[in-house]
Amino acid sequence: MGRWRAAASILLNHLIKTPFPSPKSLSPKPLSSSNPPLLFRFTRHFSALPSPVSVYATDFDNGSPEFPHQNLGFVSQGGEEEEKHGKIPVKAYFLCTSIDLKSMQAENLSNIIPPSSRSSNYIALRHCDFPPDITGLGMKNKASCFRYMVVFQYGSAVLFNIEDHEVESHLEMVRRHASGLLTEMRRDDYTVKEQPLMTRDMQGGPDYIVLKTLDTDSIRIIGSVLGQSIALDYFVSQVDGMVEGFADINRAMEKTGTFTMDRTELIKLVGKANSNLADVILKVGLFERSEIAWREAKYAQIFEYLREEYEVTQRFGNLDFKLKFVEHNIRFLQEVIQNRRSDLLEWCIIFLLTIENVIAIYEIVRESSGVSL
């Protein structure tokens, strides 16, 4: 092998010293045995000797010397096209307060993805428009070639790789099994980018996450966090409405020194505040650790990153603070209403004692009148 490299080096030095042919010399001429060096001048410089290292290794990396920038446009176009196809849009919706997962699973049995954990508060569906002969050519393992929908029992639905004009048909599948439909549906958008050549399993960015591979477990993890986040938005808005209502009551009390809310309305507010807190903790499962994240570190990394990105813990802390404010106001108003009832009972007792005294005085006066007669 050393002899071959030495021969290649000698030939290369000879070719470098040989001047490049002028345009005139490039015109076709009959070949003759008397001028053998022209054979090399008329052809592109290359080594016919076998070597493990290419003599012109830079030709394919930087382009030819005559056209040093001829491939730049092609590379950028390919990169843009690859980035475009690597983006997977994610849309999260909160459209009701409860979804019957059993009936929905029975209706879409052919599209259900078998569960990979014991969690029963969601189902994952996969849709594909490719014919069977195409899906069999290695595409069945590539999640970005399909459309996914993760539906949660507490009312969230997260759609993956579904265009805007297809969203309504997928949400209609959910509405058929939903109860407590909201008058105004809540929505959040996110993006997943798939780059198989990444050295790390994931990388975060503003409103997107880059994954080395997007599989069904990654879809479940992303869907769970986005579903909890959009549901938390709804419950925060409900508590905000209660806080605003109590703020109006407090302002009215500041002006008039009293309030007009009766005991029944106050009890309804107590029930609403308690049910919102219970739904966030129990139904949404805001503090339950994903079983998939427990099994593999890469899913745990995605789970923790998204929870931090969406500030789930901080937002629940704000919700808890607002609920404590509502609870404080409810306790105060209950005491005021209780004092009102106590005052009413006291006045009733005073009235009854007054009547009793009047009757007693009447009896005394009548008896004294009878004696005098």
PDB file of N, CA and C in Angstrom, residues 91-101 104 121-125 148-160 170-171 173-175 177-182 185-188 220 222-235 279-280 283-286 315:
ATOM      1  N   LYS A  91     -52.068  20.739  18.114  1.00  0.00           N
ATOM      2  CA  LYS A  91     -53.167  21.612  18.535  1.00  0.00           C
ATOM      3  C   LYS A  91     -53.867  20.982  19.730  1.00  0.00           C
ATOM      4  N   ALA A  92     -53.963  21.728  20.808  1.00  0.00           N
ATOM      5  CA  ALA A  92     -54.615  21.244  22.026  1.00  0.00           C
ATOM      6  C   ALA A  92     -55.932  21.990  22.217  1.00  0.00           C
ATOM      7  N   TYR A  93     -57.007  21.255  22.529  1.00  0.00           N
ATOM      8  CA  TYR A  93     -58.335  21.835  22.716  1.00  0.00           C
ATOM      9  C   TYR A  93     -58.915  21.354  24.033  1.00  0.00           C
ATOM     10  N   PHE A  94     -59.661  22.251  24.680  1.00  0.00           N
ATOM     11  CA  PHE A  94     -60.478  21.874  25.839  1.00  0.00           C
ATOM     12  C   PHE A  94     -61.906  22.253  25.490  1.00  0.00           C
ATOM     13  N   LEU A  95     -62.738  21.244  25.233  1.00  0.00           N
ATOM     14  CA  LEU A  95     -64.055  21.498  24.682  1.00  0.00           C
ATOM     15  C   LEU A  95     -65.210  21.048  25.552  1.00  0.00           C
ATOM     16  N   CYS A  96     -64.964  20.324  26.643  1.00  0.00           N
ATOM     17  CA  CYS A  96     -66.055  19.876  27.504  1.00  0.00           C
ATOM     18  C   CYS A  96     -65.479  19.526  28.871  1.00  0.00           C
ATOM     19  N   THR A  97     -66.353  19.136  29.773  1.00  0.00           N
ATOM     20  CA  THR A  97     -65.913  18.788  31.124  1.00  0.00           C
ATOM     21  C   THR A  97     -65.812  17.284  31.359  1.00  0.00           C
ATOM     22  N   SER A  98     -66.296  16.473  30.412  1.00  0.00           N
ATOM     23  CA  SER A  98     -66.203  15.024  30.574  1.00  0.00           C
ATOM     24  C   SER A  98     -66.380  14.349  29.215  1.00  0.00           C
ATOM     25  N   ILE A  99     -65.623  13.261  28.998  1.00  0.00           N
ATOM     26  CA  ILE A  99     -65.701  12.487  27.759  1.00  0.00           C
ATOM     27  C   ILE A  99     -65.806  11.013  28.124  1.00  0.00           C
ATOM     28  N   ASP A 100     -66.749  10.331  27.498  1.00  0.00           N
ATOM     29  CA  ASP A 100     -66.932   8.899  27.714  1.00  0.00           C
ATOM     30  C   ASP A 100     -65.923   8.148  26.835  1.00  0.00           C
ATOM     31  N   LEU A 101     -64.816   7.760  27.420  1.00  0.00           N
ATOM     32  CA  LEU A 101     -63.751   7.124  26.643  1.00  0.00           C
ATOM     33  C   LEU A 101     -64.133   5.715  26.186  1.00  0.00           C
ATOM     34  N   MET A 104     -66.259   5.956  23.039  1.00  0.00           N
ATOM     35  CA  MET A 104     -65.436   6.457  21.936  1.00  0.00           C
ATOM     36  C   MET A 104     -64.457   5.389  21.462  1.00  0.00           C
ATOM     37  N   ASN A 121     -57.187   7.339  31.909  1.00  0.00           N
ATOM     38  CA  ASN A 121     -57.893   8.609  31.724  1.00  0.00           C
ATOM     39  C   ASN A 121     -57.702   9.185  30.337  1.00  0.00           C
ATOM     40  N   TYR A 122     -57.154   8.384  29.392  1.00  0.00           N
ATOM     41  CA  TYR A 122     -57.008   8.871  28.023  1.00  0.00           C
ATOM     42  C   TYR A 122     -56.953   7.693  27.055  1.00  0.00           C
ATOM     43  N   ILE A 123     -57.195   7.992  25.788  1.00  0.00           N
ATOM     44  CA  ILE A 123     -56.999   7.035  24.696  1.00  0.00           C
ATOM     45  C   ILE A 123     -56.269   7.760  23.575  1.00  0.00           C
ATOM     46  N   ALA A 124     -55.494   7.021  22.791  1.00  0.00           N
ATOM     47  CA  ALA A 124     -54.746   7.575  21.666  1.00  0.00           C
ATOM     48  C   ALA A 124     -55.222   6.913  20.384  1.00  0.00           C
ATOM     49  N   LEU A 125     -55.499   7.735  19.376  1.00  0.00           N
ATOM     50  CA  LEU A 125     -55.985   7.244  18.093  1.00  0.00           C
ATOM     51  C   LEU A 125     -54.986   7.626  16.999  1.00  0.00           C
ATOM     52  N   TYR A 148     -52.465  11.841  14.588  1.00  0.00           N
ATOM     53  CA  TYR A 148     -52.763  11.289  15.911  1.00  0.00           C
ATOM     54  C   TYR A 148     -53.707  12.213  16.669  1.00  0.00           C
ATOM     55  N   MET A 149     -54.484  11.607  17.552  1.00  0.00           N
ATOM     56  CA  MET A 149     -55.349  12.368  18.443  1.00  0.00           C
ATOM     57  C   MET A 149     -55.358  11.675  19.811  1.00  0.00           C
ATOM     58  N   VAL A 150     -54.998  12.425  20.834  1.00  0.00           N
ATOM     59  CA  VAL A 150     -55.000  11.918  22.204  1.00  0.00           C
ATOM     60  C   VAL A 150     -56.152  12.595  22.932  1.00  0.00           C
ATOM     61  N   VAL A 151     -57.098  11.802  23.439  1.00  0.00           N
ATOM     62  CA  VAL A 151     -58.320  12.307  24.055  1.00  0.00           C
ATOM     63  C   VAL A 151     -58.301  11.957  25.535  1.00  0.00           C
ATOM     64  N   PHE A 152     -58.596  12.941  26.381  1.00  0.00           N
ATOM     65  CA  PHE A 152     -58.553  12.757  27.829  1.00  0.00           C
ATOM     66  C   PHE A 152     -59.947  12.823  28.426  1.00  0.00           C
ATOM     67  N   GLN A 153     -60.144  12.057  29.478  1.00  0.00           N
ATOM     68  CA  GLN A 153     -61.467  11.933  30.085  1.00  0.00           C
ATOM     69  C   GLN A 153     -61.974  13.250  30.632  1.00  0.00           C
ATOM     70  N   TYR A 154     -61.093  14.147  31.067  1.00  0.00           N
ATOM     71  CA  TYR A 154     -61.518  15.400  31.682  1.00  0.00           C
ATOM     72  C   TYR A 154     -61.893  16.473  30.665  1.00  0.00           C
ATOM     73  N   GLY A 155     -61.772  16.179  29.348  1.00  0.00           N
ATOM     74  CA  GLY A 155     -62.305  17.098  28.344  1.00  0.00           C
ATOM     75  C   GLY A 155     -61.317  17.674  27.357  1.00  0.00           C
ATOM     76  N   SER A 156     -60.047  17.264  27.407  1.00  0.00           N
ATOM     77  CA  SER A 156     -59.036  17.787  26.479  1.00  0.00           C
ATOM     78  C   SER A 156     -58.839  16.829  25.313  1.00  0.00           C
ATOM     79  N   ALA A 157     -58.484  17.394  24.156  1.00  0.00           N
ATOM     80  CA  ALA A 157     -58.119  16.617  22.978  1.00  0.00           C
ATOM     81  C   ALA A 157     -56.914  17.276  22.336  1.00  0.00           C
ATOM     82  N   VAL A 158     -55.856  16.493  22.096  1.00  0.00           N
ATOM     83  CA  VAL A 158     -54.615  17.012  21.518  1.00  0.00           C
ATOM     84  C   VAL A 158     -54.414  16.341  20.167  1.00  0.00           C
ATOM     85  N   LEU A 159     -54.274  17.159  19.107  1.00  0.00           N
ATOM     86  CA  LEU A 159     -54.185  16.680  17.734  1.00  0.00           C
ATOM     87  C   LEU A 159     -52.764  16.872  17.208  1.00  0.00           C
ATOM     88  N   PHE A 160     -52.229  15.828  16.594  1.00  0.00           N
ATOM     89  CA  PHE A 160     -50.876  15.857  16.041  1.00  0.00           C
ATOM     90  C   PHE A 160     -50.945  15.685  14.525  1.00  0.00           C
ATOM     91  N   HIS A 170     -62.347  15.885  13.286  1.00  0.00           N
ATOM     92  CA  HIS A 170     -61.803  15.104  14.404  1.00  0.00           C
ATOM     93  C   HIS A 170     -62.450  15.509  15.729  1.00  0.00           C
ATOM     94  N   LEU A 171     -62.701  16.809  15.906  1.00  0.00           N
ATOM     95  CA  LEU A 171     -63.345  17.238  17.140  1.00  0.00           C
ATOM     96  C   LEU A 171     -64.792  16.762  17.209  1.00  0.00           C
ATOM     97  N   MET A 173     -65.805  13.906  16.300  1.00  0.00           N
ATOM     98  CA  MET A 173     -65.728  12.550  16.856  1.00  0.00           C
ATOM     99  C   MET A 173     -65.737  12.592  18.376  1.00  0.00           C
ATOM    100  N   VAL A 174     -65.107  13.621  18.952  1.00  0.00           N
ATOM    101  CA  VAL A 174     -65.052  13.749  20.405  1.00  0.00           C
ATOM    102  C   VAL A 174     -66.388  14.239  20.953  1.00  0.00           C
ATOM    103  N   ARG A 175     -66.994  15.191  20.278  1.00  0.00           N
ATOM    104  CA  ARG A 175     -68.252  15.773  20.783  1.00  0.00           C
ATOM    105  C   ARG A 175     -69.363  14.738  20.899  1.00  0.00           C
ATOM    106  N   HIS A 177     -69.255  11.989  22.124  1.00  0.00           N
ATOM    107  CA  HIS A 177     -69.130  11.242  23.381  1.00  0.00           C
ATOM    108  C   HIS A 177     -68.855  12.174  24.565  1.00  0.00           C
ATOM    109  N   ALA A 178     -69.096  13.463  24.361  1.00  0.00           N
ATOM    110  CA  ALA A 178     -68.768  14.453  25.393  1.00  0.00           C
ATOM    111  C   ALA A 178     -70.020  14.903  26.124  1.00  0.00           C
ATOM    112  N   SER A 179     -69.817  15.357  27.346  1.00  0.00           N
ATOM    113  CA  SER A 179     -70.881  15.970  28.140  1.00  0.00           C
ATOM    114  C   SER A 179     -70.335  17.245  28.764  1.00  0.00           C
ATOM    115  N   GLY A 180     -71.243  18.196  28.999  1.00  0.00           N
ATOM    116  CA  GLY A 180     -70.806  19.485  29.534  1.00  0.00           C
ATOM    117  C   GLY A 180     -70.015  20.292  28.526  1.00  0.00           C
ATOM    118  N   LEU A 181     -70.501  20.340  27.275  1.00  0.00           N
ATOM    119  CA  LEU A 181     -69.800  21.085  26.230  1.00  0.00           C
ATOM    120  C   LEU A 181     -69.716  22.565  26.581  1.00  0.00           C
ATOM    121  N   LEU A 182     -68.574  23.157  26.320  1.00  0.00           N
ATOM    122  CA  LEU A 182     -68.367  24.567  26.628  1.00  0.00           C
ATOM    123  C   LEU A 182     -68.905  25.443  25.506  1.00  0.00           C
ATOM    124  N   MET A 185     -64.780  27.170  23.161  1.00  0.00           N
ATOM    125  CA  MET A 185     -63.721  26.171  23.244  1.00  0.00           C
ATOM    126  C   MET A 185     -62.366  26.867  23.373  1.00  0.00           C
ATOM    127  N   ARG A 186     -61.495  26.288  24.191  1.00  0.00           N
ATOM    128  CA  ARG A 186     -60.161  26.848  24.384  1.00  0.00           C
ATOM    129  C   ARG A 186     -59.157  26.080  23.526  1.00  0.00           C
ATOM    130  N   ARG A 187     -58.124  26.818  23.030  1.00  0.00           N
ATOM    131  CA  ARG A 187     -57.169  26.216  22.091  1.00  0.00           C
ATOM    132  C   ARG A 187     -55.759  26.715  22.383  1.00  0.00           C
ATOM    133  N   ASP A 188     -54.790  25.828  22.121  1.00  0.00           N
ATOM    134  CA  ASP A 188     -53.377  26.192  22.226  1.00  0.00           C
ATOM    135  C   ASP A 188     -52.623  25.461  21.118  1.00  0.00           C
ATOM    136  N   ARG A 220     -47.769  10.538  23.501  1.00  0.00           N
ATOM    137  CA  ARG A 220     -48.552  10.448  24.743  1.00  0.00           C
ATOM    138  C   ARG A 220     -48.044  11.449  25.785  1.00  0.00           C
ATOM    139  N   ILE A 222     -46.249  14.288  25.309  1.00  0.00           N
ATOM    140  CA  ILE A 222     -46.531  15.665  24.879  1.00  0.00           C
ATOM    141  C   ILE A 222     -48.020  15.959  25.011  1.00  0.00           C
ATOM    142  N   GLY A 223     -48.852  15.001  24.608  1.00  0.00           N
ATOM    143  CA  GLY A 223     -50.299  15.206  24.705  1.00  0.00           C
ATOM    144  C   GLY A 223     -50.768  15.359  26.134  1.00  0.00           C
ATOM    145  N   SER A 224     -50.171  14.613  27.067  1.00  0.00           N
ATOM    146  CA  SER A 224     -50.608  14.701  28.465  1.00  0.00           C
ATOM    147  C   SER A 224     -50.320  16.079  29.046  1.00  0.00           C
ATOM    148  N   VAL A 225     -49.124  16.613  28.773  1.00  0.00           N
ATOM    149  CA  VAL A 225     -48.773  17.922  29.328  1.00  0.00           C
ATOM    150  C   VAL A 225     -49.605  19.026  28.678  1.00  0.00           C
ATOM    151  N   LEU A 226     -49.766  18.970  27.345  1.00  0.00           N
ATOM    152  CA  LEU A 226     -50.560  20.002  26.669  1.00  0.00           C
ATOM    153  C   LEU A 226     -52.032  19.910  27.065  1.00  0.00           C
ATOM    154  N   GLY A 227     -52.541  18.677  27.248  1.00  0.00           N
ATOM    155  CA  GLY A 227     -53.921  18.527  27.679  1.00  0.00           C
ATOM    156  C   GLY A 227     -54.147  19.075  29.080  1.00  0.00           C
ATOM    157  N   GLN A 228     -53.210  18.823  29.988  1.00  0.00           N
ATOM    158  CA  GLN A 228     -53.312  19.375  31.337  1.00  0.00           C
ATOM    159  C   GLN A 228     -53.204  20.894  31.325  1.00  0.00           C
ATOM    160  N   SER A 229     -52.324  21.418  30.478  1.00  0.00           N
ATOM    161  CA  SER A 229     -52.125  22.861  30.429  1.00  0.00           C
ATOM    162  C   SER A 229     -53.377  23.589  29.946  1.00  0.00           C
ATOM    163  N   ILE A 230     -54.005  23.085  28.888  1.00  0.00           N
ATOM    164  CA  ILE A 230     -55.186  23.761  28.351  1.00  0.00           C
ATOM    165  C   ILE A 230     -56.371  23.598  29.303  1.00  0.00           C
ATOM    166  N   ALA A 231     -56.445  22.462  30.015  1.00  0.00           N
ATOM    167  CA  ALA A 231     -57.489  22.289  31.026  1.00  0.00           C
ATOM    168  C   ALA A 231     -57.260  23.224  32.203  1.00  0.00           C
ATOM    169  N   LEU A 232     -56.017  23.383  32.586  1.00  0.00           N
ATOM    170  CA  LEU A 232     -55.696  24.306  33.679  1.00  0.00           C
ATOM    171  C   LEU A 232     -56.083  25.734  33.320  1.00  0.00           C
ATOM    172  N   ASP A 233     -55.925  26.103  32.047  1.00  0.00           N
ATOM    173  CA  ASP A 233     -56.371  27.428  31.599  1.00  0.00           C
ATOM    174  C   ASP A 233     -57.863  27.621  31.861  1.00  0.00           C
ATOM    175  N   TYR A 234     -58.647  26.578  31.577  1.00  0.00           N
ATOM    176  CA  TYR A 234     -60.099  26.683  31.790  1.00  0.00           C
ATOM    177  C   TYR A 234     -60.421  26.858  33.268  1.00  0.00           C
ATOM    178  N   PHE A 235     -59.819  26.052  34.126  1.00  0.00           N
ATOM    179  CA  PHE A 235     -60.125  26.147  35.557  1.00  0.00           C
ATOM    180  C   PHE A 235     -59.634  27.466  36.147  1.00  0.00           C
ATOM    181  N   ASP A 279     -61.305  18.847  40.634  1.00  0.00           N
ATOM    182  CA  ASP A 279     -61.114  18.443  39.235  1.00  0.00           C
ATOM    183  C   ASP A 279     -59.661  18.592  38.804  1.00  0.00           C
ATOM    184  N   VAL A 280     -59.024  19.680  39.208  1.00  0.00           N
ATOM    185  CA  VAL A 280     -57.626  19.898  38.823  1.00  0.00           C
ATOM    186  C   VAL A 280     -56.731  18.819  39.414  1.00  0.00           C
ATOM    187  N   LYS A 283     -59.200  14.730  38.553  1.00  0.00           N
ATOM    188  CA  LYS A 283     -59.526  14.384  37.176  1.00  0.00           C
ATOM    189  C   LYS A 283     -58.373  14.690  36.229  1.00  0.00           C
ATOM    190  N   VAL A 284     -57.834  15.903  36.305  1.00  0.00           N
ATOM    191  CA  VAL A 284     -56.735  16.275  35.417  1.00  0.00           C
ATOM    192  C   VAL A 284     -55.455  15.550  35.823  1.00  0.00           C
ATOM    193  N   GLY A 285     -55.317  15.219  37.089  1.00  0.00           N
ATOM    194  CA  GLY A 285     -54.128  14.519  37.564  1.00  0.00           C
ATOM    195  C   GLY A 285     -52.875  15.349  37.426  1.00  0.00           C
ATOM    196  N   LEU A 286     -52.950  16.577  37.879  1.00  0.00           N
ATOM    197  CA  LEU A 286     -51.860  17.529  37.659  1.00  0.00           C
ATOM    198  C   LEU A 286     -50.575  17.111  38.363  1.00  0.00           C
ATOM    199  N   ARG A 315     -48.445  27.845  37.693  1.00  0.00           N
ATOM    200  CA  ARG A 315     -49.838  28.227  37.419  1.00  0.00           C
ATOM    201  C   ARG A 315     -50.794  27.589  38.420  1.00  0.00           C
TER     202      ARG A 315
END
